[in-house]
Coordinates of C-alpha atoms and ligand atoms in Angstrom, one line a residue:
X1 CA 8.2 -146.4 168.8
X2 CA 4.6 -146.9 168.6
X3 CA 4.4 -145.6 165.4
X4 CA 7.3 -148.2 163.8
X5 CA 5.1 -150.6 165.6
X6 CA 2.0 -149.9 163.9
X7 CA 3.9 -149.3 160.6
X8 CA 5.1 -152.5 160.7
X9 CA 2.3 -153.8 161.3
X10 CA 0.8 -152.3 158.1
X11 CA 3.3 -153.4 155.9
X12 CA 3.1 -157.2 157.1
X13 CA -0.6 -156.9 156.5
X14 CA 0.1 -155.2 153.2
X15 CA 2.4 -158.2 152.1
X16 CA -0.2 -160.8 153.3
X17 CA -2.9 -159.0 151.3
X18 CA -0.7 -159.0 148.3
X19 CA -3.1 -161.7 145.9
X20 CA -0.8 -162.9 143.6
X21 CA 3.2 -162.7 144.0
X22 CA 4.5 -160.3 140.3
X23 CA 6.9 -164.0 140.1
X24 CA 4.6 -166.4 140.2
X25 CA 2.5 -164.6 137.3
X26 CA 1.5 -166.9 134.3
X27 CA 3.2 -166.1 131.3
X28 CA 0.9 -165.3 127.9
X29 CA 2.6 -165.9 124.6
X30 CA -0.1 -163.4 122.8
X31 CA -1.3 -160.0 124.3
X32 CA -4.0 -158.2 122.7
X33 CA -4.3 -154.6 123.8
X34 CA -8.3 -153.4 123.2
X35 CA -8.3 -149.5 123.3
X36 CA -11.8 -148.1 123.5
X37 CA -11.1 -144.1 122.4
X38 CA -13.0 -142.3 125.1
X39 CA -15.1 -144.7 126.6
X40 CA -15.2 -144.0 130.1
X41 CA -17.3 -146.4 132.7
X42 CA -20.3 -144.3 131.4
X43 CA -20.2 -145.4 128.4
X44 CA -19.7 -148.8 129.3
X45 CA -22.6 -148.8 131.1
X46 CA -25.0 -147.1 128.6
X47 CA -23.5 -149.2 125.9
X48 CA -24.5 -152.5 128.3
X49 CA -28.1 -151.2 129.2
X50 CA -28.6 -150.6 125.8
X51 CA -27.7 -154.2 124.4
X52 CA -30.4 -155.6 126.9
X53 CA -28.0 -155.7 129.7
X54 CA -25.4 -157.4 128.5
X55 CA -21.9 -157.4 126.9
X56 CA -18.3 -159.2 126.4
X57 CA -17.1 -157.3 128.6
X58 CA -18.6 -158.6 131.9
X59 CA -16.7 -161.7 130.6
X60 CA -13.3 -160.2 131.6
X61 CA -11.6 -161.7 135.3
X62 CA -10.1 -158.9 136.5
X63 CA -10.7 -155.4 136.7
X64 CA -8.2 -152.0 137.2
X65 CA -8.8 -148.6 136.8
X66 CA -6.1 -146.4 135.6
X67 CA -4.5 -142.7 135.9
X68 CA -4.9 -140.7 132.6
X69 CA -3.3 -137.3 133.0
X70 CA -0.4 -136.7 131.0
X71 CA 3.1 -134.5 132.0
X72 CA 1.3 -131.2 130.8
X73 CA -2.7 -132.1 131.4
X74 CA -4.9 -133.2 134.2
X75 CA -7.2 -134.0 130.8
X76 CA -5.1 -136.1 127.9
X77 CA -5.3 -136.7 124.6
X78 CA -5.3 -139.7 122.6
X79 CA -1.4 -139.2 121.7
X80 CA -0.3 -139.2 125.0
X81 CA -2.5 -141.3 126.3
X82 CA -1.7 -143.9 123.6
X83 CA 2.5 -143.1 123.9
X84 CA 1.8 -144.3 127.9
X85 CA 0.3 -147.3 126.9
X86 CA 3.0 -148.1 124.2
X87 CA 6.3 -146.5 125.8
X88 CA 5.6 -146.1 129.7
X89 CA 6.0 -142.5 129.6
X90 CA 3.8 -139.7 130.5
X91 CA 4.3 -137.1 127.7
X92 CA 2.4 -134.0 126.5
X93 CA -0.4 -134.1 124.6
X94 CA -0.2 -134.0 120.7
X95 CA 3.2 -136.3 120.9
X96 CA 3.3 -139.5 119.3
X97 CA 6.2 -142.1 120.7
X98 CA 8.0 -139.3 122.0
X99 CA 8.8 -137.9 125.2
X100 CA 8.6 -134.6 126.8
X101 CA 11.8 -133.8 125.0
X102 CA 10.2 -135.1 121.9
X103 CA 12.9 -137.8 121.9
X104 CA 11.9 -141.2 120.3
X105 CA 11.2 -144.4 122.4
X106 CA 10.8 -147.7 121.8
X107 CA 7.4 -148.7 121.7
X108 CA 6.5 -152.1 123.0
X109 CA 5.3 -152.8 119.8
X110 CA 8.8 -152.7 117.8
X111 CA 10.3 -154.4 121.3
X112 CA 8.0 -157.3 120.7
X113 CA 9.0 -157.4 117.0
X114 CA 12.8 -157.5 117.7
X115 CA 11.9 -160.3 120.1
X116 CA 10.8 -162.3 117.4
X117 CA 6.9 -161.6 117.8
X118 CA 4.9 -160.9 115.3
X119 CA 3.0 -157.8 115.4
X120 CA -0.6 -155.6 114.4
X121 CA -2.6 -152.7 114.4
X122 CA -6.1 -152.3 113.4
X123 CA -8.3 -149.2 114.0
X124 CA -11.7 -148.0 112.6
X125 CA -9.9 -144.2 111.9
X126 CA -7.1 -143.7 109.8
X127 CA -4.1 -146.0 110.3
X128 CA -1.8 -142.6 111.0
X129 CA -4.5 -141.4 113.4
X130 CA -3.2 -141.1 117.1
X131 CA -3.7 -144.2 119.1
X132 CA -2.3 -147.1 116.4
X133 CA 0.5 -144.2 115.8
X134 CA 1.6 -144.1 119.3
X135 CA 2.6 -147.8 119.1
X136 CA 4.5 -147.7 115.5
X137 CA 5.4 -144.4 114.5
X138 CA 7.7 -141.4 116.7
X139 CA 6.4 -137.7 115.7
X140 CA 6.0 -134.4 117.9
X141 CA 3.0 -133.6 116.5
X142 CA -0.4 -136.3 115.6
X143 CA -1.4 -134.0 113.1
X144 CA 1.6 -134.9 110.8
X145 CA 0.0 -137.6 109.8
X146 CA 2.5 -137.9 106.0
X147 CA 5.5 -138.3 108.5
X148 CA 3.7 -141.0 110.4
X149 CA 2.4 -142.5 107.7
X150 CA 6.4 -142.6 106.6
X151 CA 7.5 -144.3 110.0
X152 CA 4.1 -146.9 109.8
X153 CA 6.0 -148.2 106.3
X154 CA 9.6 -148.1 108.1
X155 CA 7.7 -149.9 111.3
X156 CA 7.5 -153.2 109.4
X157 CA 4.6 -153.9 111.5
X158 CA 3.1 -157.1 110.5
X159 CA -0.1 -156.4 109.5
X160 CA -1.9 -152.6 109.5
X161 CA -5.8 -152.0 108.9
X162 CA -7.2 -148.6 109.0
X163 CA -8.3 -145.9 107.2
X164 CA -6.1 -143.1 105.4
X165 CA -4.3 -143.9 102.4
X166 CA -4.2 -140.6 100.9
X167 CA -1.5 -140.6 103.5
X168 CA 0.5 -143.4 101.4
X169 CA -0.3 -142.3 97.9
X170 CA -1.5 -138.5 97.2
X171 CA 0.8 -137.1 99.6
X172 CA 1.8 -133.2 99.5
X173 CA 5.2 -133.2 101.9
X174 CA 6.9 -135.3 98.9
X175 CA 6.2 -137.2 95.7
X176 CA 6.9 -140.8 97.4
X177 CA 4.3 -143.5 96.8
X178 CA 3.8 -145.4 99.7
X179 CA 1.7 -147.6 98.8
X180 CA 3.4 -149.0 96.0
X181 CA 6.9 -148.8 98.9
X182 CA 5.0 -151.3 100.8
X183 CA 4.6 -153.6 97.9
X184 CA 7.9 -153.4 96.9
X185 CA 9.0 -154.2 100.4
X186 CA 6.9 -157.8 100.5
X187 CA 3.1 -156.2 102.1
X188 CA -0.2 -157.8 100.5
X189 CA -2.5 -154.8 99.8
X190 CA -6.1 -155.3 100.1
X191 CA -8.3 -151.7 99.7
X192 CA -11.4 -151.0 100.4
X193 CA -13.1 -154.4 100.3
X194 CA -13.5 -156.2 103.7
X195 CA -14.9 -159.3 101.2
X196 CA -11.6 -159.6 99.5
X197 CA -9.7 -159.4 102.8
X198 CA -11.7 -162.5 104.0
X199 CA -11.3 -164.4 100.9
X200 CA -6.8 -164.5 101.2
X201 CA -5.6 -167.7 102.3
X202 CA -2.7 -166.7 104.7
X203 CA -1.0 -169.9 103.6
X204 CA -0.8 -168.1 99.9
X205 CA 0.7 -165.1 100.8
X206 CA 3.6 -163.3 102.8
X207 CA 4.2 -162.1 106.1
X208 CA 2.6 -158.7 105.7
X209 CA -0.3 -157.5 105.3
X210 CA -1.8 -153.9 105.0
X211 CA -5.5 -152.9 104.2
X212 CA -6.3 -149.8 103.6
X213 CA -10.2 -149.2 104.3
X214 CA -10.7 -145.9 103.3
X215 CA -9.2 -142.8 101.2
X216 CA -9.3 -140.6 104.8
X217 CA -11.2 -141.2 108.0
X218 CA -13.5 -144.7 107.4
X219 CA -17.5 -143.5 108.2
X220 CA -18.9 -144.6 111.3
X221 CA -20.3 -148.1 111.6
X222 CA -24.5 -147.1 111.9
X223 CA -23.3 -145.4 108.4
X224 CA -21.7 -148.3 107.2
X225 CA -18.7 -149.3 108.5
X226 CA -18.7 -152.8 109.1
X227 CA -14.7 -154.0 108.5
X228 CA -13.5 -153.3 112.6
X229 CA -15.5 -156.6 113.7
X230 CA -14.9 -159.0 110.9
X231 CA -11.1 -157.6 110.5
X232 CA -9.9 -158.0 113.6
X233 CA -11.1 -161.7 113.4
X234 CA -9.1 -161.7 110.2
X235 CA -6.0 -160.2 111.5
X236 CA -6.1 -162.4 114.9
X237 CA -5.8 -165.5 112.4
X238 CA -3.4 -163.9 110.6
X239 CA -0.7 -163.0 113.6
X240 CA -1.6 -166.6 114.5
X241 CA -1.5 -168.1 111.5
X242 CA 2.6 -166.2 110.5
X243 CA 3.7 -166.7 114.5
X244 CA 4.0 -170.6 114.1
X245 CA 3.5 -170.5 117.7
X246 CA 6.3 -167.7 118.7
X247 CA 3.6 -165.0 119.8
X248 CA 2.1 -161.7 118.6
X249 CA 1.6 -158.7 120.4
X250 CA -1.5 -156.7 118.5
X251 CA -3.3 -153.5 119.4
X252 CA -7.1 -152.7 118.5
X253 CA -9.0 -149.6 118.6
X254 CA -12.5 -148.7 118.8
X255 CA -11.5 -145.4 117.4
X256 CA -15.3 -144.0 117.4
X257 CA -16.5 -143.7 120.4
X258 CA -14.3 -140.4 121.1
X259 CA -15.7 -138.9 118.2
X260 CA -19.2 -139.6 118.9
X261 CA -18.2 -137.8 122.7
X262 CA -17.0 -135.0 121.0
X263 CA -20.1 -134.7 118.9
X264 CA -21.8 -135.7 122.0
X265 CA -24.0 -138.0 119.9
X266 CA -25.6 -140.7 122.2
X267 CA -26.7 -142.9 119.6
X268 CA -23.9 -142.9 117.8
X269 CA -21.5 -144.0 120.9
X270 CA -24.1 -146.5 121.8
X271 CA -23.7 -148.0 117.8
X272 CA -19.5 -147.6 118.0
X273 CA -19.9 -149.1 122.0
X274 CA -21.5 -152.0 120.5
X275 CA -19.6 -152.8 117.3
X276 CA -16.6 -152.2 119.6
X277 CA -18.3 -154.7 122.3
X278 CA -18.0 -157.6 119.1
X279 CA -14.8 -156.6 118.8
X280 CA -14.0 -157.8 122.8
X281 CA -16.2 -161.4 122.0
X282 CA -13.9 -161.8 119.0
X283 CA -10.9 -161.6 121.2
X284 CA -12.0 -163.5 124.3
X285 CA -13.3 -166.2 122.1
X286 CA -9.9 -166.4 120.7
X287 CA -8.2 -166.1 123.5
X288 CA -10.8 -168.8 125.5
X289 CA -9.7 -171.4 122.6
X290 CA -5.7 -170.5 122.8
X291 CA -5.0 -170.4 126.2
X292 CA -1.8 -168.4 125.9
X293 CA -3.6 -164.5 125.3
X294 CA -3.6 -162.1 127.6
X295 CA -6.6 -159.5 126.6
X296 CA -6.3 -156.5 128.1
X297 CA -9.3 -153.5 127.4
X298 CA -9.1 -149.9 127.9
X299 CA -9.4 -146.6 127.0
X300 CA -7.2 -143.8 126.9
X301 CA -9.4 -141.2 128.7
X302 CA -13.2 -140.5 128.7
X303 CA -15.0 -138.6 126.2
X304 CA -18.0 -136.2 126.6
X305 CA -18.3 -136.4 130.5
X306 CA -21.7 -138.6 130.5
X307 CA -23.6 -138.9 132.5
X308 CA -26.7 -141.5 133.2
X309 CA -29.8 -139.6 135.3
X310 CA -32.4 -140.2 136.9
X311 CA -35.6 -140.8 135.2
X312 CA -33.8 -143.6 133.4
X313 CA -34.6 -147.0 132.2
X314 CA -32.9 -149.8 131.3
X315 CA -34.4 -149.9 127.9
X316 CA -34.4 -146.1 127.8
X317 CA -31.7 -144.1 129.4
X318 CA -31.7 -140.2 130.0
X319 CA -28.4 -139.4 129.4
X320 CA -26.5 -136.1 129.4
X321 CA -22.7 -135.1 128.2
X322 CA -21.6 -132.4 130.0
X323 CA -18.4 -131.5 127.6
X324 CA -17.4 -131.7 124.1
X325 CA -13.6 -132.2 125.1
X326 CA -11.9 -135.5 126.8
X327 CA -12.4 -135.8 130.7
X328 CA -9.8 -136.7 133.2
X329 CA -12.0 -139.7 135.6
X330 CA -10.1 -142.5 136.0
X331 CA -10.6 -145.4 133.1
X332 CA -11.2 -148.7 133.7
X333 CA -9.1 -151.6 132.8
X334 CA -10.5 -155.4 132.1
X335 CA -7.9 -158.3 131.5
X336 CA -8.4 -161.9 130.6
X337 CA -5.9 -164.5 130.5
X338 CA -2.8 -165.9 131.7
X339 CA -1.0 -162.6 133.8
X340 CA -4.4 -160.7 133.6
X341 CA -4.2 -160.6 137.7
X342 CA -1.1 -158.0 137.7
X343 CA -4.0 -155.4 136.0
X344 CA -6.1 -154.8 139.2
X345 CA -5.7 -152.3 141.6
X346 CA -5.1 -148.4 140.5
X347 CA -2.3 -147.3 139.2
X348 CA -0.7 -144.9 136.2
X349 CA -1.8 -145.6 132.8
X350 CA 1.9 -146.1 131.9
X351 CA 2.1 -149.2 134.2
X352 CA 0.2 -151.0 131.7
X353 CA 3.1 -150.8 129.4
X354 CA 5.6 -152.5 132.3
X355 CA 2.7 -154.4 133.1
X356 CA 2.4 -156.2 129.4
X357 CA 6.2 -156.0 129.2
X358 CA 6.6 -158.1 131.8
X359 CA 4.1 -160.4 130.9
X360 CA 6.0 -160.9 127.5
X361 CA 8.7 -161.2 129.9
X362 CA 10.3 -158.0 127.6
X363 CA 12.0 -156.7 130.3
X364 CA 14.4 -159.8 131.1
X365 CA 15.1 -160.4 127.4
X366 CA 16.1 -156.6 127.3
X367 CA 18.3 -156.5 130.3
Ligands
LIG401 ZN1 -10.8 -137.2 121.4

């Protein structure tokens, strides 16, 4: 009896704790999903004592952390990890959209799309590479990147920037041109030139738009990458601009940081941390001047297990990876925006997917 009592007790206090009520949520037309590959709170912090204290990202309300693991690994991989995000499944790593059966799922991407919204992906990798895959293409395997390259056409996704376009037009699996498909199906191509993609007038053209930044995987931005910051800007205005108001759901990705984990190169996370911090400003300011974006910004899983030691300073840090692979801490998660409240607490990385569902209110339109 006591025990019921005290229970009870819990549970009232529980409710009354609850902040916000998940019904009386504001409702964002616009979500922008900011995936950091393998930035972990360590690299957040190195990449904010390194730019004299400071970043975006303390501009953010509210703050989460997230679980990472996926069905067959404490430690995921970008697939997985990515496939939570975009279908609210935990699946093994290496899959793409699919589930432990390697069945298809809808990704909340194509969902938004059917609703009507208008939808993007831009990543400093490859366009086919595993994170902007997970939310547009369905594959067992990441590595097959000419068959995702295939369901990235089919995806009709509104507009695409990334690297990898010898994945659209000097393929080996078949002798389709994919880059000349997505002409033919109504897609302005813009290659290489971040220049020319700044000069279109979105008025001019269509509703599609793919650029193509590099044959394979675009370099790293302290070797000359500079499209991620001034693209995203670009394709912000353009989901605007073809929306007419309806909404966009859009996912960006800081793909870099992971690799510079992996290579366990501090300065070159610090450069891709950075860049990718730019990246958050462009959003927020967007999203400040809108009023109807939700930003949300995350990573799939740490990279590199860093660590920050003692004997550092803020203007010089002694850091240490302890890993070349991914890590399995818990990730932080930032939001910004109407419905950014339901993203604090802890919970599974697949909750952001119901999470920015039922901000877009995706889940009563569905059922
Ligand atoms: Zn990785």
């Amino acid at each position: 009896m006591r025990l019921l009592f005290i229970s009870t007790l819990f549970l009232i206090s529980c409710n009354t704790n609850k902040i916000v009520p998940e019904n009386s949520l504001q409702k964002p037309k616009n979500i922008i999903l900011l995936i950091g590959d393998g930035m972990g709170l360590a690299q957040i912090t190195a990449g904010l004592y390194s730019n004299n204290n400071f970043l975006n990202i303390e501009r953010f309300q509210i703050i989460g952390l997230h679980k990472n693991y996926s069905f067959d690994n404490l430690v995921t991989d970008s697939a997985a990890g990515a496939t939570a995000f975009s279908c609210g499944v935990k699946t093994y790593n290496g899959a793409i959209g699919v589930d432990s059966d390697t069945i298809s799922l809808k990704t909340i991407l194509e969902e938004a799309s059917e609703q009507g919204l208008k939808t993007g992906l831009v990543a400093s990798s490859s366009i086919t590479h595993a994170t902007p895959a997970s939310f547009a293409a369905h594959n067992k395997s990441r590595s097959n990147y000419e068959e995702i390259s295939i369901d990235m056409v089919d995806s009709g996704t509104d507009i695409m920037i990334g690297g990898g376009k010898n994945y659209f037009n000097k393929r080996t699996i078949d002798n389709r041109d994919l880059y000349a498909e997505l002409k033919s199906s109504g897609y302005t191509i813009s290659d290489y030139s971040i220049q020319d993609f700044q000069n279109v007038d979105f008025n001019n053209i269509g509703d599609k738009f793919v650029y193509l930044t590099a044959d394979g995987e675009p370099t790293s931005f302290d070797k000359g990458r500079k499209y991620l910051v001034p693209a995203s800007e670009r394709a912000i205005e353009f989901l605007n601009t073809k929306s007419k108001g309806k909404g966009f759901f859009m996912m960006i990705e800081g793909s870099q940081i992971d690799w510079a984990g992996h290579d366990n190169d501090f300065e070159f996370m610090i450069s891709e941390m950075k860049e990718f911090d730019q990246v958050v400003k462009v959003a927020l300011d967007y999203a400040e001047k809108d009023g109807n974006t939700l930003v949300i910004m995350t990573a799939d899983h740490e990279t590199g297990g860093l660590s920050i030691n003692t004997g550092s300073e803020l203007d010089s840090l002694v850091a240490k990876f302890t890993t070349t692979s991914h890590t399995a801490v818990m990730i932080p998660v930032f939001a910004y925006g109407p419905g950014a409240e339901s993203f604090s607490g802890i919970y599974e990385n697949t909750a952001i997917y119901s999470k920015m569902r039922k901000a877009l209110r995706l889940d009563i339109e569905k059922n």
